[in-house]
Amino acid sequence: MSTIENFNFEGKRAIVRVDFNVPLNKQFEVTDDTRISAALPTINKILDDGGSAIVMSHLGRPDGEVNQDYSLRHIKGHFAKLLGKEVIFAEDCVGTIAKTKAESLKAGQVLLLENLRFHLEEEGKPKLPKDVSEETKKAAKVEMKIKQKNFAKELASFADVYVNDAFGTAHRAHASTAVIADFFDNDNKMFGYLIESELGSLEKVLFNPKRPFTAIMGGAKVSSKITIIENLLDKVDNLILGGGMIFTFIKAHGGNIGNSLCEPDFLELALNIEKKAAEKGVNLYFGKDVTVADAFKNEANRKITANNEIPDGWLGLDIGPETTKTFKKVIENSQTILWNGPVGVFEMENFAAGTKSVGEAVVAATKKGAFSLIGGGDSVAAVNQFGFAENVSYISTAGGALLEYLEGKILPGIKAIISD
Ligand code: AMP
C-alpha cells in the first residue's frame, strides 16, 4: 500500500473517490461545502505533482436512475471556485463520454464524473418488484454482482491510480468505494489525506489512548449506540452516558422516569452494560439529577429533579446541574476524549445547557493537552452551534462510517485498500 504523501503522481491519471454528497438549496446551490473543501488537499497534491484527477462521487439517493435533481453538474461550479481551477464535467460516469474525457485529460486537469448512483451497479443492489420469488431475488443478486464488477472495472480503466478519500462512505461495499480497488495493484491504490487523518485520529483514540480515556455517549436511544458502548467498554477508563438513553438505565433500576424516552426491550441489556463496566473496571457515569419539562417543547415548564424521581407527566430533556458538575470534572481530568451524541435536547435553547457545558469541558481538557475527537452528526452539530469546533482536536463528519468503526467493524472501503 502506498501513502499519498510519498506517491509521485507526475504523468499519472488518478481516479479519486470523494464524498461530494453536499446539501443543496432549491436553486441547486451548495449550502455547506465542508465536504468539498475536505477533499481539496488530496486533489491538489495530485495536480501539484503533475498528475490529473478524475473525481467521482455520489449525491443523494437517485436509486439507479438518471435524475437531474441529483446531478453533480450542480456542484461543478462551486468545486471549481474552491479549487481555483476549471473543472471538466462528464455527463455520465461511465461509457464513451467519460472514457473520451478521461483519456484526453492533461497534467493539472480535473474531470468530475456524473453521479455514480445514476447506475444501480454503484451500490450493487438490484431493483426488483416486491412479489418476486426468493430464487429470482438470488439470481438477480448474482447477476448484479457481476455487473457491479464490470462497472468498477470500467471506472478503473480510466486511471493509473485509485485514491479513496471518502471516509463517509467507507462502510459501504460499493463499486467506487471498495470493488474498484481490486483492479489496481498494491502500489497504485491508497487513501487520500482525509481518510488518512480520520484513521489516524481514530487510532489515537481507540488503539493508543493517553489515559485516562473518557467516552461521552449521548443521543436519543440506547439501541442505536449499544454496540459502540459494548466495544468501548474494553477501551475506556470512564464512560459518561447522557441524553435520552439514560432513562432506560434508570427504569431498569425501578426509578420513576415519567414520560422520558425509554426502550423497554433494552432494560436487561442496560443492566448488563453496568455489570460489564464493573467487571472491566470502567467508571460509569450517568449522573443524579435531570432537567425535566412538562412537554417536549422549549417553552415548557421546567424544574430539576433526581433522575429516578421524575413526576408523572414530566420528561427529562437535559442533564441537571449536579450531573453537569460531575461530568465536567471527569472530562477535564481526561487525556483522551471521544464524544458522540448530545446529553440533552440541545436544539431547544432551554435544554442546551448540559450539552454546552460538556462542550466547554472538552475544550478545557483539550487546552490542557488532551486529544479530543468529536464524531457523529448531532454532536458535531452541537459543537458547531456553540462555536467550539476550532478548540477540539478532531471533528469527524463521517456519520454512519464512524459509528461502524467505533462498533469495531472493519469497513469495506478501508479493507479494500489495506488487505493485500
Ligand atoms: P442520536 O442521533 O441518537 O445521537 O440522537 C440525537 C438526538 O437526541 C438529538 O436530536 C437530541 O435532541 C436527542 N436527545 C438528547 N437528549 C434527549 C432526551 N433527554 N430526550 C429526548 N431526546 C434527546
Short mmCIF file of C-alpha atoms and ligand atoms in Angstrom, two decimals:
data_model
loop_
_atom_site.label_atom_id
_atom_site.label_comp_id
_atom_site.label_asym_id
_atom_site.label_seq_id
_atom_site.Cartn_x
_atom_site.Cartn_y
_atom_site.Cartn_z
CA MET A 1 0.00 0.00 0.00
CA SER A 2 1.32 3.45 -0.89
CA THR A 3 0.71 6.64 1.02
CA ILE A 4 -0.48 9.71 -0.79
CA GLU A 5 2.32 11.83 0.66
CA ASN A 6 5.05 9.56 -0.70
CA PHE A 7 3.44 8.85 -4.05
CA ASN A 8 4.53 10.83 -7.09
CA PHE A 9 1.56 11.46 -9.37
CA GLU A 10 3.64 13.01 -12.17
CA GLY A 11 2.25 11.89 -15.52
CA LYS A 12 -0.42 9.76 -13.81
CA ARG A 13 -4.17 9.85 -14.05
CA ALA A 14 -5.71 9.29 -10.63
CA ILE A 15 -9.34 8.36 -10.05
CA VAL A 16 -10.38 9.80 -6.70
CA ARG A 17 -13.49 8.76 -4.75
CA VAL A 18 -14.64 11.79 -2.79
CA ASP A 19 -17.74 12.50 -0.77
CA PHE A 20 -19.45 15.41 -2.51
CA ASN A 21 -22.82 14.43 -1.08
CA VAL A 22 -23.43 18.03 -0.01
CA PRO A 23 -26.68 19.80 0.81
CA LEU A 24 -28.24 21.89 -1.98
CA ASN A 25 -30.98 24.52 -1.76
CA LYS A 26 -33.96 24.81 -4.12
CA GLN A 27 -31.82 26.69 -6.63
CA PHE A 28 -29.35 23.78 -6.53
CA GLU A 29 -26.68 25.87 -4.83
CA VAL A 30 -24.33 24.24 -2.35
CA THR A 31 -25.30 25.37 1.16
CA ASP A 32 -22.47 23.67 3.06
CA ASP A 33 -19.21 22.98 1.26
CA THR A 34 -17.32 21.36 4.14
CA ARG A 35 -17.06 18.06 2.30
CA ILE A 36 -15.78 19.66 -0.90
CA SER A 37 -13.14 21.63 0.99
CA ALA A 38 -12.12 18.47 2.82
CA ALA A 39 -11.21 16.77 -0.46
CA LEU A 40 -9.06 19.62 -1.81
CA PRO A 41 -5.71 18.69 -0.20
CA THR A 42 -5.78 15.30 -1.92
CA ILE A 43 -6.78 16.70 -5.31
CA ASN A 44 -4.22 19.49 -5.07
CA LYS A 45 -1.45 17.04 -4.21
CA ILE A 46 -2.21 15.07 -7.37
CA LEU A 47 -2.26 18.20 -9.52
CA ASP A 48 0.80 19.79 -7.90
CA ASP A 49 2.80 16.62 -8.60
CA GLY A 50 1.92 16.94 -12.29
CA GLY A 51 -0.89 14.41 -12.41
CA SER A 52 -4.52 14.71 -13.40
CA ALA A 53 -7.58 13.87 -11.30
CA ILE A 54 -10.81 12.12 -12.21
CA VAL A 55 -13.16 12.92 -9.37
CA MET A 56 -16.15 10.69 -8.63
CA SER A 57 -18.89 10.83 -6.01
CA HIS A 58 -22.49 10.09 -5.28
CA LEU A 59 -25.09 12.75 -4.48
CA GLY A 60 -28.31 11.81 -2.70
CA ARG A 61 -30.22 8.65 -3.48
CA PRO A 62 -31.28 8.63 -7.13
CA ASP A 63 -31.60 4.83 -6.88
CA GLY A 64 -30.05 3.89 -10.17
CA GLU A 65 -32.00 6.39 -12.25
CA VAL A 66 -30.83 9.49 -14.05
CA ASN A 67 -32.40 12.37 -12.16
CA GLN A 68 -31.11 15.90 -12.79
CA ASP A 69 -32.04 16.95 -9.24
CA TYR A 70 -29.09 14.82 -8.15
CA SER A 71 -26.70 15.80 -10.90
CA LEU A 72 -23.14 16.60 -9.88
CA ARG A 73 -23.33 19.32 -12.51
CA HIS A 74 -24.82 21.44 -9.69
CA ILE A 75 -21.60 21.03 -7.72
CA LYS A 76 -19.18 21.67 -10.59
CA GLY A 77 -19.06 25.49 -10.32
CA HIS A 78 -18.68 25.56 -6.57
CA PHE A 79 -15.97 22.92 -6.73
CA ALA A 80 -14.10 24.84 -9.45
CA LYS A 81 -14.28 28.04 -7.38
CA LEU A 82 -12.85 26.36 -4.28
CA LEU A 83 -10.18 24.62 -6.34
CA GLY A 84 -9.32 27.82 -8.22
CA LYS A 85 -9.29 25.90 -11.46
CA GLU A 86 -11.53 24.86 -14.32
CA VAL A 87 -13.34 21.56 -13.82
CA ILE A 88 -14.32 19.46 -16.84
CA PHE A 89 -17.60 17.59 -16.47
CA ALA A 90 -18.57 14.20 -17.88
CA GLU A 91 -22.34 13.79 -18.29
CA ASP A 92 -22.11 10.13 -17.36
CA CYS A 93 -19.64 8.42 -15.05
CA VAL A 94 -19.03 5.53 -17.48
CA GLY A 95 -19.45 4.94 -21.24
CA THR A 96 -17.89 6.70 -24.20
CA ILE A 97 -18.35 10.24 -22.86
CA ALA A 98 -16.48 9.52 -19.65
CA LYS A 99 -13.83 7.43 -21.38
CA THR A 100 -13.06 10.05 -24.03
CA LYS A 101 -12.87 12.88 -21.50
CA ALA A 102 -10.75 10.82 -19.11
CA GLU A 103 -8.33 9.80 -21.84
CA SER A 104 -7.81 13.33 -23.07
CA LEU A 105 -7.06 14.72 -19.59
CA LYS A 106 -3.75 16.55 -19.41
CA ALA A 107 -1.48 17.04 -16.42
CA GLY A 108 -3.03 19.51 -13.99
CA GLN A 109 -6.59 18.98 -15.26
CA VAL A 110 -9.62 17.83 -13.28
CA LEU A 111 -12.56 15.83 -14.56
CA LEU A 112 -15.71 15.48 -12.48
CA LEU A 113 -17.84 12.45 -13.32
CA GLU A 114 -21.63 12.48 -13.12
CA ASN A 115 -23.33 10.92 -10.07
CA LEU A 116 -22.23 7.31 -9.63
CA ARG A 117 -25.62 6.37 -8.24
CA PHE A 118 -27.33 7.06 -11.56
CA HIS A 119 -26.26 3.46 -12.12
CA LEU A 120 -27.60 0.65 -9.92
CA GLU A 121 -24.21 -1.03 -10.28
CA GLU A 122 -22.61 1.51 -7.92
CA GLU A 123 -24.48 0.22 -4.89
CA GLY A 124 -24.79 -3.26 -6.39
CA LYS A 125 -28.37 -3.77 -5.25
CA PRO A 126 -30.85 -4.98 -7.88
CA LYS A 127 -34.21 -3.25 -8.02
CA LEU A 128 -36.97 -5.82 -8.02
CA PRO A 129 -40.74 -5.82 -7.66
CA LYS A 130 -41.84 -6.86 -4.15
CA ASP A 131 -43.60 -10.07 -5.13
CA VAL A 132 -40.74 -11.95 -6.83
CA SER A 133 -39.65 -15.37 -5.59
CA GLU A 134 -36.58 -15.94 -3.44
CA GLU A 135 -35.00 -17.72 -6.37
CA THR A 136 -35.45 -14.76 -8.68
CA LYS A 137 -34.04 -12.48 -5.99
CA LYS A 138 -30.98 -14.67 -5.61
CA ALA A 139 -30.37 -14.83 -9.35
CA ALA A 140 -30.75 -11.04 -9.65
CA LYS A 141 -28.25 -10.53 -6.86
CA VAL A 142 -25.68 -12.77 -8.51
CA GLU A 143 -26.20 -11.02 -11.83
CA MET A 144 -25.86 -7.61 -10.19
CA LYS A 145 -22.58 -8.59 -8.52
CA ILE A 146 -21.15 -9.39 -11.95
CA LYS A 147 -22.46 -6.12 -13.38
CA GLN A 148 -21.01 -4.24 -10.39
CA LYS A 149 -17.60 -5.77 -11.03
CA ASN A 150 -17.70 -4.72 -14.67
CA PHE A 151 -18.82 -1.22 -13.71
CA ALA A 152 -15.93 -0.92 -11.23
CA LYS A 153 -13.54 -2.28 -13.84
CA GLU A 154 -14.67 0.34 -16.33
CA LEU A 155 -14.12 3.15 -13.82
CA ALA A 156 -10.71 1.69 -13.00
CA SER A 157 -9.77 1.60 -16.69
CA PHE A 158 -9.83 5.42 -16.81
CA ALA A 159 -6.87 5.78 -14.47
CA ASP A 160 -3.42 4.56 -13.39
CA VAL A 161 -4.03 5.10 -9.69
CA TYR A 162 -7.00 4.80 -7.31
CA VAL A 163 -7.33 7.12 -4.33
CA ASN A 164 -10.14 6.73 -1.83
CA ASP A 165 -10.82 9.89 0.15
CA ALA A 166 -14.47 9.31 1.06
CA PHE A 167 -14.48 8.15 4.67
CA GLY A 168 -18.20 8.93 4.85
CA THR A 169 -18.95 6.01 2.51
CA ALA A 170 -16.14 3.68 3.64
CA HIS A 171 -18.71 1.45 5.38
CA ARG A 172 -20.30 0.67 2.02
CA ALA A 173 -19.03 -2.12 -0.24
CA HIS A 174 -19.89 -0.13 -3.35
CA ALA A 175 -18.20 -0.20 -6.77
CA SER A 176 -16.34 3.08 -6.28
CA THR A 177 -15.53 2.63 -2.59
CA ALA A 178 -14.35 -0.97 -2.50
CA VAL A 179 -14.77 -3.15 -5.61
CA ILE A 180 -12.68 -0.83 -7.81
CA ALA A 181 -9.61 -1.39 -5.61
CA ASP A 182 -9.32 -4.96 -6.95
CA PHE A 183 -8.30 -3.56 -10.32
CA PHE A 184 -5.21 -1.77 -9.05
CA ASP A 185 -2.07 -3.33 -7.70
CA ASN A 186 -0.90 -2.58 -4.21
CA ASP A 187 1.38 0.30 -5.16
CA ASN A 188 -1.32 2.07 -7.13
CA LYS A 189 -4.11 2.35 -4.57
CA MET A 190 -4.13 4.44 -1.46
CA PHE A 191 -6.13 6.59 0.91
CA GLY A 192 -6.36 10.33 0.43
CA TYR A 193 -5.40 12.80 3.16
CA LEU A 194 -8.92 12.94 4.58
CA ILE A 195 -9.24 9.22 5.20
CA GLU A 196 -5.67 9.12 6.48
CA SER A 197 -6.39 11.79 9.05
CA GLU A 198 -9.72 10.20 10.06
CA LEU A 199 -8.00 6.86 10.58
CA GLY A 200 -5.04 8.46 12.34
CA SER A 201 -7.31 10.27 14.79
CA LEU A 202 -9.47 7.24 15.40
CA GLU A 203 -6.41 5.07 16.00
CA LYS A 204 -5.08 7.60 18.50
CA VAL A 205 -8.31 7.29 20.41
CA LEU A 206 -9.22 3.64 20.09
CA PHE A 207 -5.88 1.88 19.95
CA ASN A 208 -3.35 4.16 21.54
CA PRO A 209 -5.13 6.45 24.00
CA LYS A 210 -3.37 8.52 26.63
CA ARG A 211 -5.12 7.83 29.90
CA PRO A 212 -7.50 8.50 31.45
CA PHE A 213 -9.66 7.89 28.38
CA THR A 214 -13.25 9.11 28.67
CA ALA A 215 -16.04 8.41 26.21
CA ILE A 216 -19.16 10.54 26.32
CA MET A 217 -22.11 8.85 24.69
CA GLY A 218 -25.34 10.74 24.31
CA GLY A 219 -28.23 10.93 21.93
CA ALA A 220 -31.73 9.65 21.93
CA LYS A 221 -31.66 5.89 22.09
CA VAL A 222 -29.55 3.24 23.74
CA SER A 223 -30.49 0.77 20.98
CA SER A 224 -28.62 2.72 18.31
CA LYS A 225 -25.47 3.03 20.44
CA ILE A 226 -25.37 -0.31 22.19
CA THR A 227 -22.70 -1.97 20.02
CA ILE A 228 -20.46 1.07 20.33
CA ILE A 229 -20.88 1.15 24.09
CA GLU A 230 -20.01 -2.54 24.33
CA ASN A 231 -16.92 -2.07 22.16
CA LEU A 232 -15.81 0.95 24.19
CA LEU A 233 -16.06 -0.89 27.50
CA ASP A 234 -12.86 -2.71 26.51
CA LYS A 235 -11.03 0.53 25.91
CA VAL A 236 -12.13 3.37 28.17
CA ASP A 237 -11.49 4.30 31.80
CA ASN A 238 -14.62 6.41 32.09
CA LEU A 239 -17.91 6.12 30.26
CA ILE A 240 -20.27 9.06 30.56
CA LEU A 241 -23.83 8.41 29.41
CA GLY A 242 -26.24 11.24 28.77
CA GLY A 243 -29.25 12.16 26.69
CA GLY A 244 -32.42 10.16 26.27
CA MET A 245 -30.68 6.82 26.61
CA ILE A 246 -30.07 7.08 30.36
CA PHE A 247 -33.75 6.67 31.20
CA THR A 248 -33.66 3.08 30.04
CA PHE A 249 -30.94 2.54 32.68
CA ILE A 250 -32.88 4.38 35.40
CA LYS A 251 -36.04 2.45 34.57
CA ALA A 252 -34.09 -0.82 34.73
CA HIS A 253 -33.36 0.05 38.38
CA GLY A 254 -37.03 0.70 39.06
CA GLY A 255 -36.75 4.51 39.00
CA ASN A 256 -39.61 6.81 38.07
CA ILE A 257 -38.86 8.33 34.71
CA GLY A 258 -42.25 9.90 33.96
CA ASN A 259 -42.70 10.33 30.22
CA SER A 260 -38.97 10.30 29.44
CA LEU A 261 -37.70 8.35 26.49
CA CYS A 262 -37.42 4.65 27.33
CA GLU A 263 -36.82 1.45 25.40
CA PRO A 264 -38.46 -1.31 27.45
CA ASP A 265 -36.84 -4.05 25.33
CA PHE A 266 -33.42 -2.86 26.45
CA LEU A 267 -33.84 -2.84 30.23
CA GLU A 268 -31.94 -6.07 30.74
CA LEU A 269 -29.25 -5.00 28.35
CA ALA A 270 -28.79 -1.78 30.29
CA LEU A 271 -28.19 -3.73 33.49
CA ASN A 272 -25.81 -5.96 31.58
CA ILE A 273 -23.79 -2.97 30.43
CA GLU A 274 -23.48 -1.82 34.03
CA LYS A 275 -22.33 -5.26 35.08
CA LYS A 276 -19.76 -5.48 32.30
CA ALA A 277 -18.48 -1.98 33.11
CA ALA A 278 -17.97 -3.02 36.73
CA GLU A 279 -16.18 -6.22 35.69
CA LYS A 280 -13.86 -4.30 33.39
CA GLY A 281 -13.14 -1.58 35.94
CA VAL A 282 -14.78 1.13 33.82
CA ASN A 283 -16.26 4.04 35.77
CA LEU A 284 -19.77 4.51 34.51
CA TYR A 285 -21.44 7.90 34.98
CA PHE A 286 -24.97 8.89 34.20
CA GLY A 287 -25.44 11.47 36.85
CA LYS A 288 -28.03 12.01 39.55
CA ASP A 289 -30.20 14.93 38.54
CA VAL A 290 -32.00 15.96 35.42
CA THR A 291 -33.81 18.97 33.94
CA VAL A 292 -37.37 17.90 33.35
CA ALA A 293 -40.17 19.53 31.36
CA ASP A 294 -43.93 19.09 31.29
CA ALA A 295 -43.92 18.93 27.48
CA PHE A 296 -41.45 18.28 24.67
CA LYS A 297 -41.05 21.92 23.74
CA ASN A 298 -38.72 24.78 24.50
CA GLU A 299 -41.36 26.87 26.29
CA ALA A 300 -42.50 24.03 28.57
CA ASN A 301 -42.36 24.43 32.36
CA ARG A 302 -39.03 23.23 33.75
CA LYS A 303 -37.60 22.00 37.02
CA ILE A 304 -34.72 19.92 38.36
CA THR A 305 -35.39 16.52 39.89
CA ALA A 306 -33.44 13.41 40.80
CA ASN A 307 -33.26 11.32 37.65
CA ASN A 308 -35.14 8.47 39.32
CA GLU A 309 -37.89 10.68 40.74
CA ILE A 310 -39.38 12.25 37.64
CA PRO A 311 -43.06 13.00 38.28
CA ASP A 312 -45.71 11.51 36.03
CA GLY A 313 -46.38 13.72 33.01
CA TRP A 314 -42.84 15.19 33.08
CA LEU A 315 -39.88 14.16 30.97
CA GLY A 316 -36.10 14.51 31.24
CA LEU A 317 -34.66 16.68 28.49
CA ASP A 318 -31.22 17.67 29.80
CA ILE A 319 -28.72 16.74 32.49
CA GLY A 320 -29.09 18.64 35.76
CA PRO A 321 -26.56 20.97 37.46
CA GLU A 322 -25.10 18.34 39.82
CA THR A 323 -24.63 15.91 36.95
CA THR A 324 -23.07 18.66 34.85
CA LYS A 325 -20.54 19.31 37.62
CA THR A 326 -19.62 15.62 37.86
CA PHE A 327 -19.31 15.22 34.09
CA LYS A 328 -17.16 18.36 33.81
CA LYS A 329 -14.75 17.14 36.45
CA VAL A 330 -14.32 13.74 34.79
CA ILE A 331 -13.88 15.28 31.34
CA GLU A 332 -11.44 17.96 32.46
CA ASN A 333 -9.21 15.31 34.06
CA SER A 334 -9.09 13.19 30.90
CA GLN A 335 -6.23 12.85 28.44
CA THR A 336 -8.27 11.29 25.64
CA ILE A 337 -11.91 12.12 24.94
CA LEU A 338 -14.37 10.65 22.49
CA TRP A 339 -17.75 12.37 22.26
CA ASN A 340 -20.71 11.07 20.33
CA GLY A 341 -24.20 12.41 20.86
CA PRO A 342 -25.63 15.36 22.82
CA VAL A 343 -26.52 14.94 26.51
CA GLY A 344 -29.81 16.78 26.11
CA VAL A 345 -32.21 18.18 23.55
CA PHE A 346 -29.67 20.86 22.62
CA GLU A 347 -31.76 22.01 19.65
CA MET A 348 -34.07 23.69 22.21
CA GLU A 349 -32.34 26.59 23.92
CA ASN A 350 -33.78 25.80 27.35
CA PHE A 351 -32.36 22.27 27.27
CA ALA A 352 -28.98 23.04 25.70
CA ALA A 353 -27.07 23.96 28.86
CA GLY A 354 -25.83 20.45 29.63
CA THR A 355 -24.51 19.80 26.14
CA LYS A 356 -22.89 23.25 26.10
CA SER A 357 -21.15 22.58 29.43
CA VAL A 358 -19.91 19.22 28.22
CA GLY A 359 -18.51 21.00 25.14
CA GLU A 360 -16.82 23.59 27.36
CA ALA A 361 -15.23 20.84 29.43
CA VAL A 362 -13.97 19.09 26.29
CA VAL A 363 -12.46 22.38 25.13
CA ALA A 364 -10.84 22.97 28.55
CA ALA A 365 -9.35 19.47 28.58
CA THR A 366 -8.07 19.93 25.01
CA LYS A 367 -6.39 23.20 26.06
CA LYS A 368 -4.62 21.27 28.83
CA GLY A 369 -3.27 18.77 26.27
CA ALA A 370 -5.95 16.12 25.91
CA PHE A 371 -6.77 14.67 22.50
CA SER A 372 -10.48 15.11 21.79
CA LEU A 373 -12.40 13.54 18.96
CA ILE A 374 -15.99 14.55 18.30
CA GLY A 375 -17.99 12.46 15.88
CA GLY A 376 -21.47 11.59 14.79
CA GLY A 377 -23.90 14.05 13.21
CA ASP A 378 -25.59 15.60 16.23
CA SER A 379 -22.56 16.10 18.46
CA VAL A 380 -20.80 17.77 15.53
CA ALA A 381 -23.87 20.00 15.05
CA ALA A 382 -23.77 20.85 18.76
CA VAL A 383 -20.06 21.67 18.72
CA ASN A 384 -20.62 23.91 15.70
CA GLN A 385 -23.69 25.54 17.27
CA PHE A 386 -21.70 26.53 20.36
CA GLY A 387 -18.64 27.58 18.33
CA PHE A 388 -16.25 25.01 19.83
CA ALA A 389 -15.11 23.49 16.54
CA GLU A 390 -11.77 25.32 16.48
CA ASN A 391 -10.90 24.23 20.00
CA VAL A 392 -11.21 20.47 19.87
CA SER A 393 -8.59 18.16 18.37
CA TYR A 394 -10.58 16.47 15.63
CA ILE A 395 -14.11 16.54 14.29
CA SER A 396 -15.22 13.60 12.23
CA THR A 397 -18.11 14.27 9.88
CA ALA A 398 -18.37 10.67 8.75
CA GLY A 399 -21.69 9.65 10.32
CA GLY A 400 -22.51 6.00 9.62
CA ALA A 401 -18.94 5.04 8.74
CA LEU A 402 -17.67 6.48 12.00
CA LEU A 403 -20.31 4.70 14.05
CA GLU A 404 -19.49 1.37 12.40
CA TYR A 405 -15.78 1.96 13.00
CA LEU A 406 -16.49 2.69 16.68
CA GLU A 407 -18.50 -0.51 16.83
CA GLY A 408 -15.28 -2.32 15.94
CA LYS A 409 -16.31 -3.29 12.41
CA ILE A 410 -13.83 -3.50 9.57
CA LEU A 411 -15.05 -1.09 6.90
CA PRO A 412 -15.11 -2.46 3.32
CA GLY A 413 -13.61 0.75 1.91
CA ILE A 414 -10.68 0.52 4.30
CA LYS A 415 -10.19 -3.21 3.88
CA ALA A 416 -10.15 -2.89 0.08
CA ILE A 417 -7.00 -0.80 0.26
CA ILE A 418 -5.05 -2.37 3.09
CA SER A 419 -5.88 -6.04 2.74
CA ASP A 420 -3.30 -7.10 0.12
P1 AMP B 1 -28.64 10.45 18.20
O1 AMP B 1 -28.91 10.67 16.73
O2 AMP B 1 -29.06 9.12 18.71
O3 AMP B 1 -27.23 10.84 18.59
O4 AMP B 1 -29.62 11.42 18.95
C1 AMP B 1 -29.51 12.81 18.89
C2 AMP B 1 -30.78 13.40 19.37
O5 AMP B 1 -31.02 13.01 20.68
C3 AMP B 1 -30.79 14.91 19.37
O6 AMP B 1 -31.66 15.37 18.38
C4 AMP B 1 -31.31 15.26 20.76
O7 AMP B 1 -32.31 16.25 20.75
C5 AMP B 1 -31.87 13.95 21.27
N1 AMP B 1 -31.89 13.89 22.73
C6 AMP B 1 -30.89 14.15 23.58
N2 AMP B 1 -31.31 14.03 24.85
C7 AMP B 1 -32.61 13.68 24.81
C8 AMP B 1 -33.61 13.43 25.81
N3 AMP B 1 -33.33 13.51 27.09
N4 AMP B 1 -34.84 13.11 25.38
C9 AMP B 1 -35.12 13.03 24.07
N5 AMP B 1 -34.24 13.25 23.10
C10 AMP B 1 -33.00 13.58 23.46
#
